[in-house]
Tab-separated table of C-alpha atoms and ligand atoms in Angstrom:
chain	number	residue	atom	x	y	z
A	1	MET	CA	0.031	0.164	0.055
A	2	GLY	CA	2.741	2.405	1.126
A	3	ASP	CA	1.381	5.970	1.129
A	4	MET	CA	-1.593	5.393	-0.900
A	5	ALA	CA	-3.915	4.910	1.658
A	6	ARG	CA	-7.098	3.078	1.184
A	7	LEU	CA	-9.815	5.351	0.386
A	8	GLY	CA	-12.032	6.153	3.454
A	9	SER	CA	-9.249	4.416	6.032
A	10	TRP	CA	-10.256	7.359	8.504
A	11	ILE	CA	-13.681	6.010	8.894
A	12	GLU	CA	-14.249	2.889	10.881
A	13	PRO	CA	-17.348	1.128	10.845
A	14	PHE	CA	-18.133	-0.919	13.932
A	15	PRO	CA	-21.310	-3.002	14.584
A	16	GLU	CA	-22.461	0.217	16.959
A	17	GLY	CA	-22.047	3.028	14.599
A	18	ILE	CA	-19.589	4.417	12.479
A	19	TYR	CA	-16.388	5.952	13.930
A	20	VAL	CA	-14.624	8.852	12.449
A	21	LYS	CA	-11.172	8.665	14.169
A	22	PRO	CA	-9.615	12.268	13.189
A	23	ALA	CA	-12.720	13.729	14.819
A	24	ASP	CA	-13.059	11.376	17.724
A	25	ALA	CA	-16.894	11.186	17.268
A	26	TRP	CA	-19.651	8.493	16.157
A	27	VAL	CA	-22.141	8.919	13.551
A	28	ASP	CA	-25.313	7.668	15.117
A	29	PRO	CA	-24.080	5.105	17.655
A	30	SER	CA	-26.276	2.529	19.363
A	31	ARG	CA	-24.415	2.754	22.455
A	32	PRO	CA	-23.499	6.026	24.511
A	33	LYS	CA	-20.348	8.077	23.331
A	34	ASP	CA	-18.490	11.009	24.408
A	35	ARG	CA	-19.287	12.601	20.775
A	36	ALA	CA	-22.217	11.640	18.420
A	37	LEU	CA	-22.997	13.249	15.489
A	38	ILE	CA	-26.740	12.535	14.800
A	39	THR	CA	-28.601	12.270	11.517
A	40	HIS	CA	-32.192	12.324	12.613
A	41	GLY	CA	-34.692	11.903	15.612
A	42	HIS	CA	-35.748	8.465	15.137
A	43	ALA	CA	-34.945	6.068	17.967
A	44	ASP	CA	-32.596	3.771	16.171
A	45	HIS	CA	-30.507	6.664	15.331
A	46	ALA	CA	-30.658	8.996	18.130
A	47	ARG	CA	-30.245	7.641	21.475
A	48	GLY	CA	-29.897	9.280	25.021
A	49	GLY	CA	-26.943	9.378	27.150
A	50	HIS	CA	-24.192	10.818	24.818
A	51	GLY	CA	-21.620	13.293	26.307
A	52	GLU	CA	-21.836	15.725	23.409
A	53	VAL	CA	-24.442	15.576	20.576
A	54	TRP	CA	-23.893	17.483	17.051
A	55	ALA	CA	-27.243	17.677	15.074
A	56	THR	CA	-29.405	19.950	13.324
A	57	PRO	CA	-31.698	22.515	15.698
A	58	GLU	CA	-34.626	20.423	14.763
A	59	THR	CA	-33.010	16.932	15.447
A	60	LEU	CA	-31.745	18.355	18.889
A	61	ALA	CA	-35.374	19.590	19.837
A	62	ILE	CA	-36.555	16.181	19.144
A	63	MET	CA	-34.087	14.651	21.194
A	64	ASP	CA	-34.740	17.284	23.806
A	65	ALA	CA	-38.460	16.121	24.050
A	66	ARG	CA	-37.630	12.361	23.958
A	67	TYR	CA	-34.418	12.071	26.278
A	68	GLY	CA	-34.427	15.424	28.271
A	69	GLU	CA	-31.880	18.336	27.330
A	70	GLN	CA	-28.961	17.189	25.666
A	71	ARG	CA	-25.437	18.791	25.761
A	72	GLY	CA	-23.812	19.572	22.500
A	73	ALA	CA	-24.001	21.738	19.482
A	74	GLN	CA	-26.741	22.794	16.914
A	75	VAL	CA	-25.420	22.713	13.169
A	76	GLY	CA	-27.957	24.431	10.789
A	77	TYR	CA	-28.237	22.902	7.270
A	78	GLY	CA	-25.481	24.305	5.161
A	79	GLU	CA	-23.026	25.150	7.925
A	80	THR	CA	-19.603	23.730	8.122
A	81	VAL	CA	-17.770	22.855	11.443
A	82	ARG	CA	-14.640	21.953	12.222
A	83	ILE	CA	-14.371	18.929	14.551
A	84	GLY	CA	-10.896	17.959	15.256
A	85	GLU	CA	-9.163	17.497	11.658
A	86	VAL	CA	-12.673	17.226	9.808
A	87	ASP	CA	-15.079	19.535	8.479
A	88	VAL	CA	-18.540	18.767	8.898
A	89	SER	CA	-21.679	19.758	7.435
A	90	PHE	CA	-25.339	18.781	7.638
A	91	VAL	CA	-27.344	18.330	4.333
A	92	PRO	CA	-31.134	17.815	4.047
A	93	ALA	CA	-32.004	14.152	3.674
A	94	GLY	CA	-35.928	14.616	3.044
A	95	HIS	CA	-36.488	11.747	5.605
A	96	VAL	CA	-38.352	13.574	8.678
A	97	LEU	CA	-38.101	17.114	10.095
A	98	GLY	CA	-34.603	18.044	10.909
A	99	SER	CA	-32.993	14.856	9.131
A	100	ALA	CA	-29.553	15.455	7.492
A	101	GLN	CA	-26.965	13.759	5.618
A	102	ILE	CA	-23.537	14.223	7.384
A	103	LEU	CA	-21.221	15.166	4.993
A	104	LEU	CA	-17.325	14.541	6.571
A	105	GLU	CA	-14.365	16.178	4.495
A	106	HIS	CA	-10.726	15.177	5.567
A	107	ARG	CA	-7.441	15.807	3.697
A	108	GLY	CA	-9.354	15.956	0.566
A	109	GLU	CA	-11.599	13.166	0.527
A	110	ARG	CA	-15.486	13.517	1.100
A	111	VAL	CA	-17.412	11.169	2.536
A	112	VAL	CA	-21.683	11.322	3.075
A	113	VAL	CA	-23.399	9.359	5.554
A	114	SER	CA	-26.895	9.468	4.373
A	115	GLY	CA	-28.597	8.472	7.302
A	116	ASP	CA	-32.185	7.579	6.231
A	117	TYR	CA	-33.562	9.309	3.240
A	118	LYS	CA	-36.304	9.589	0.436
A	119	ARG	CA	-36.418	11.614	-2.626
A	120	ARG	CA	-40.188	12.447	-3.067
A	121	ASP	CA	-41.672	15.315	-1.639
A	122	ASP	CA	-42.720	15.641	1.922
A	123	PRO	CA	-44.226	18.930	2.921
A	124	THR	CA	-42.726	18.655	6.582
A	125	CYS	CA	-39.063	18.873	5.649
A	126	PRO	CA	-36.665	20.326	3.047
A	127	PRO	CA	-35.786	18.011	0.312
A	128	PHE	CA	-32.833	15.609	-0.108
A	129	VAL	CA	-29.869	17.428	-1.680
A	130	VAL	CA	-27.504	15.445	-3.913
A	131	THR	CA	-23.877	15.798	-2.371
A	132	PRO	CA	-21.199	14.508	-4.729
A	133	CYS	CA	-18.418	12.575	-2.518
A	134	ASP	CA	-15.701	9.940	-2.865
A	135	ILE	CA	-17.777	7.503	-0.322
A	136	PHE	CA	-21.625	7.219	0.020
A	137	ILE	CA	-22.858	5.397	3.015
A	138	SER	CA	-26.408	4.842	2.114
A	139	GLU	CA	-29.176	3.080	3.706
A	140	ALA	CA	-31.102	0.143	2.009
A	141	THR	CA	-34.122	-0.429	4.059
A	142	PHE	CA	-36.192	-1.100	0.713
A	143	GLY	CA	-33.195	-1.988	-1.170
A	144	LEU	CA	-35.123	-4.840	-3.117
A	145	PRO	CA	-36.582	-4.098	-7.017
A	146	VAL	CA	-40.173	-5.392	-5.600
A	147	PHE	CA	-40.192	-2.064	-3.597
A	148	ARG	CA	-41.710	0.638	-5.875
A	149	HIS	CA	-43.667	2.884	-3.494
A	150	PRO	CA	-46.632	4.495	-5.361
A	151	ASP	CA	-47.164	8.152	-5.555
A	152	THR	CA	-48.266	9.555	-2.137
A	153	GLY	CA	-51.599	11.495	-3.107
A	154	SER	CA	-53.026	8.625	-4.635
A	155	GLU	CA	-52.574	6.574	-1.629
A	156	ILE	CA	-53.851	9.927	0.249
A	157	ASP	CA	-56.981	9.653	-2.075
A	158	ARG	CA	-57.661	6.137	-1.347
A	159	LEU	CA	-58.054	6.880	2.301
A	160	LEU	CA	-60.557	9.886	1.626
A	161	HIS	CA	-62.521	7.636	-0.818
A	162	ARG	CA	-62.821	5.043	1.842
A	163	LEU	CA	-63.821	7.353	4.466
A	164	ARG	CA	-66.544	8.813	2.041
A	165	ALA	CA	-67.906	5.496	1.129
A	166	GLU	CA	-68.662	4.194	4.510
A	167	PRO	CA	-70.970	6.760	6.382
A	168	GLY	CA	-70.949	6.188	9.975
A	169	ARG	CA	-67.671	4.571	10.444
A	170	CYS	CA	-64.183	6.358	11.155
A	171	VAL	CA	-60.715	5.350	9.742
A	172	LEU	CA	-58.191	4.697	11.880
A	173	VAL	CA	-54.623	5.374	10.525
A	174	GLY	CA	-51.495	3.693	12.197
A	175	ALA	CA	-48.424	5.868	11.771
A	176	TYR	CA	-45.140	6.536	13.381
A	177	ALA	CA	-45.150	9.241	15.878
A	178	LEU	CA	-42.000	11.013	14.688
A	179	GLY	CA	-42.368	12.096	10.665
A	180	LYS	CA	-45.045	9.620	9.587
A	181	ALA	CA	-48.017	11.053	11.550
A	182	GLN	CA	-47.088	14.519	10.673
A	183	ARG	CA	-46.718	14.051	6.951
A	184	VAL	CA	-50.110	12.094	6.639
A	185	ILE	CA	-51.842	14.829	8.320
A	186	MET	CA	-49.747	17.623	6.027
A	187	GLU	CA	-50.706	15.328	3.041
A	188	LEU	CA	-54.441	15.102	3.973
A	189	ARG	CA	-54.475	18.873	4.141
A	190	ALA	CA	-52.772	19.116	0.417
A	191	ARG	CA	-55.539	17.285	-0.702
A	192	GLY	CA	-58.233	19.790	0.591
A	193	TYR	CA	-59.119	17.719	3.883
A	194	GLY	CA	-60.180	20.634	6.484
A	195	GLU	CA	-61.873	18.683	9.138
A	196	PRO	CA	-60.184	18.209	12.555
A	197	ILE	CA	-57.991	15.381	12.683
A	198	TYR	CA	-58.088	13.390	15.936
A	199	ILE	CA	-54.987	11.932	17.530
A	200	HIS	CA	-53.950	9.382	19.960
A	201	GLY	CA	-52.438	10.754	23.250
A	202	ALA	CA	-48.792	9.267	22.020
A	203	LEU	CA	-48.890	11.568	18.914
A	204	GLU	CA	-49.629	14.674	20.894
A	205	ARG	CA	-46.160	15.937	22.063
A	206	LEU	CA	-44.331	15.376	18.767
A	207	CYS	CA	-47.227	16.752	16.658
A	208	ARG	CA	-47.172	19.976	19.025
A	209	LEU	CA	-43.287	20.039	18.325
A	210	TYR	CA	-43.834	19.946	14.648
A	211	GLU	CA	-45.837	22.902	14.909
A	212	GLU	CA	-43.829	24.829	16.929
A	213	LEU	CA	-40.902	24.189	14.749
A	214	GLY	CA	-43.110	25.798	11.815
A	215	VAL	CA	-44.992	22.857	10.232
A	216	PRO	CA	-48.646	23.692	10.541
A	217	LEU	CA	-50.746	20.693	11.103
A	218	GLY	CA	-54.406	22.312	11.323
A	219	GLU	CA	-56.873	21.455	13.741
A	220	LEU	CA	-55.924	18.506	16.184
A	221	ARG	CA	-58.171	17.100	18.623
A	222	PRO	CA	-57.195	14.270	21.257
A	223	ALA	CA	-58.971	11.010	20.398
A	224	THR	CA	-59.314	9.942	23.848
A	225	GLY	CA	-62.374	10.946	26.124
A	226	VAL	CA	-64.565	11.835	22.924
A	227	PRO	CA	-68.060	10.708	22.598
A	228	LYS	CA	-68.325	7.948	19.760
A	229	ALA	CA	-70.790	9.716	17.652
A	230	GLU	CA	-68.349	12.705	17.383
A	231	LEU	CA	-65.620	10.403	15.497
A	232	GLN	CA	-67.988	9.050	12.931
A	233	ASP	CA	-66.860	9.859	9.595
A	234	LYS	CA	-63.559	11.098	11.048
A	235	ILE	CA	-59.942	10.365	10.534
A	236	ILE	CA	-57.932	9.315	13.746
A	237	LEU	CA	-54.090	8.718	13.929
A	238	CYS	CA	-52.501	6.404	16.373
A	239	PRO	CA	-49.013	4.592	16.585
A	240	PRO	CA	-48.784	1.121	15.089
A	241	GLY	CA	-48.938	-0.527	18.208
A	242	ALA	CA	-52.361	1.030	19.262
A	243	LEU	CA	-54.217	-0.117	15.945
A	244	ASN	CA	-55.593	-3.450	17.494
A	245	ASP	CA	-55.191	-2.815	21.363
A	246	ARG	CA	-58.098	-1.858	23.935
A	247	TRP	CA	-58.237	1.776	23.064
A	248	SER	CA	-59.062	1.128	19.577
A	249	ARG	CA	-62.217	-0.457	20.665
A	250	ARG	CA	-64.127	2.540	21.565
A	251	LEU	CA	-64.094	3.878	18.129
A	252	PRO	CA	-67.361	3.848	16.042
A	253	ASP	CA	-66.468	0.718	13.561
A	254	PRO	CA	-62.889	1.607	12.674
A	255	ILE	CA	-61.575	0.832	9.213
A	256	THR	CA	-58.098	0.217	9.952
A	257	ALA	CA	-55.448	1.506	7.687
A	258	MET	CA	-51.620	1.488	8.364
A	259	ALA	CA	-49.011	4.260	6.586
A	260	SER	CA	-45.746	2.352	5.708
A	261	GLY	CA	-43.558	1.293	3.046
A	262	TRP	CA	-44.402	-2.226	4.287
A	263	MET	CA	-47.578	-2.056	3.329
A	264	ARG	CA	-46.408	-3.165	-0.016
A	265	ILE	CA	-46.139	-6.547	1.487
A	266	ARG	CA	-49.457	-8.245	1.999
A	267	GLN	CA	-48.430	-10.613	4.614
A	268	ARG	CA	-47.506	-7.497	6.926
A	269	ALA	CA	-50.686	-5.968	6.365
A	270	ARG	CA	-52.375	-9.226	7.440
A	271	GLN	CA	-50.403	-9.689	10.828
A	272	ARG	CA	-51.483	-6.073	11.840
A	273	ASN	CA	-55.300	-6.803	10.504
A	274	VAL	CA	-54.955	-3.756	8.412
A	275	GLU	CA	-57.777	-3.386	6.051
A	276	LEU	CA	-56.624	-0.422	4.294
A	277	PRO	CA	-52.670	-0.624	3.564
A	278	LEU	CA	-51.488	2.698	2.522
A	279	VAL	CA	-47.962	2.372	0.952
A	280	ILE	CA	-46.386	5.685	2.350
A	281	SER	CA	-42.790	5.465	3.134
A	282	ASP	CA	-39.935	7.697	4.384
A	283	HIS	CA	-37.422	5.720	2.980
A	284	ALA	CA	-36.052	5.499	-0.418
A	285	ASP	CA	-37.764	2.726	-2.538
A	286	TRP	CA	-35.288	0.660	-5.245
A	287	ASP	CA	-35.649	3.411	-8.065
A	288	GLU	CA	-34.890	6.210	-5.497
A	289	LEU	CA	-32.041	4.390	-4.281
A	290	THR	CA	-30.343	3.471	-7.574
A	291	ARG	CA	-30.855	7.152	-9.013
A	292	THR	CA	-29.560	8.346	-5.849
A	293	ILE	CA	-26.344	6.532	-6.264
A	294	ARG	CA	-26.123	7.274	-9.808
A	295	GLU	CA	-26.466	11.041	-9.170
A	296	VAL	CA	-23.953	11.207	-6.152
A	297	ALA	CA	-21.592	9.402	-8.508
A	298	PRO	CA	-19.587	8.045	-5.450
A	299	LYS	CA	-16.094	6.008	-5.937
A	300	GLU	CA	-17.452	3.464	-3.351
A	301	VAL	CA	-20.889	2.887	-1.577
A	302	TRP	CA	-20.870	1.579	1.651
A	303	ILE	CA	-24.505	-0.036	2.601
A	304	THR	CA	-26.199	-0.022	5.630
A	305	HIS	CA	-29.275	-1.394	7.377
A	306	GLY	CA	-31.479	-3.188	4.972
A	307	ARG	CA	-31.415	-5.387	2.083
A	308	GLU	CA	-27.612	-5.039	1.172
A	309	ASP	CA	-27.401	-8.055	-1.164
A	310	ALA	CA	-29.447	-6.641	-4.022
A	311	LEU	CA	-28.084	-3.297	-3.966
A	312	MET	CA	-24.679	-4.634	-3.889
A	313	HIS	CA	-25.125	-6.698	-7.075
A	314	TRP	CA	-26.428	-3.490	-8.687
A	315	CYS	CA	-23.537	-1.583	-7.589
A	316	GLN	CA	-21.292	-4.180	-9.182
A	317	LEU	CA	-23.154	-4.374	-12.443
A	318	HIS	CA	-22.688	-0.577	-12.828
A	319	GLN	CA	-18.793	-0.766	-11.911
A	320	ILE	CA	-19.143	0.863	-8.383
A	321	LYS	CA	-17.396	-0.506	-5.694
A	322	ALA	CA	-19.550	-1.643	-2.804
A	323	ARG	CA	-19.327	-2.888	0.664
A	324	GLU	CA	-21.815	-4.077	2.987
A	325	LEU	CA	-21.559	-2.443	6.722
A	326	ASN	CA	-23.064	-4.824	9.144
A	327	LEU	CA	-24.145	-2.083	11.765
A	328	VAL	CA	-26.569	-3.491	14.570
A	329	GLY	CA	-29.607	-1.949	16.381
A	330	TYR	CA	-31.162	-0.276	13.318
A	331	GLU	CA	-34.990	-1.154	13.725
A	332	ASP	CA	-37.412	0.188	11.413
A	333	GLU	CA	-39.181	2.574	13.956
A	334	ASP	CA	-39.589	4.756	10.883
A	335	ASP	CA	-40.600	2.686	8.040
B	1	LIG	ZN1	-33.057	4.100	10.203
B	2	LIG	ZN1	-35.485	6.919	10.182
């Protein structure tokens, strides 16, 4: 090798996260570390207990709400900060409010850690920005050609159509508390739905935080303690775990829906007794993943949490060096 060091030799993947040696910092570590750079607020990426957290102001606000006040530094989109011997920038990832790709520059090499991302419009956060680099560390949650997410507007239209076709009932939508719930609400508003939307108590705090951070959600009302008759012909949102629990039995004959990229898989919908699966995802589908790799045009792609094999194969076919990182602890809170 001599002095021709391997590309990205200053970045070390460990099962518990990506270690950036010359910054003495970890990206999205799953265990408490002295210094953590956090891509976004989902619990599998942003954990409590770090010494020092570097993240966008929105991600820090989300972490404050979940884990108590964080010690650390805010880095806005487009700002560059120097940590040790590394220039660090946060670039929009289009995944949830505050979500960022992290650009790391050291001795002329550029590495982008995507975090989770998607390419289609999301009214709750700024769109993904293509950032050319030498190494692109990409998620691959939906990294199989079978995953092609439909148009979001048409999924929302199916929801509204079903609501109107069955008077006297209600539609209960299971949606993750951070990102998905607020996006479904905004997409409903964008389709002209102006009625109050009822929400499970577990969604209240993050919906309020989104509004404080400048994402207007329209009229929201608590779904708990409301007479059954008031909920007829209404849309109610809850976390996926509440879809089939006691709480939902007090609702007027709910049509059970769920908004998730996994709803593309019929069996997943059946497991949760979902009558109305809505394929709405905050992750890139197969076409978005491959388009992004083409546009970013890295020398190497390192692939994290997901179905690495198919994307590895695709990279090889396209003469891009690819490597899979076996990070652990990335669950799909946020699918
Ligand atoms: Zn993730
Ligand atoms: Zn996520």
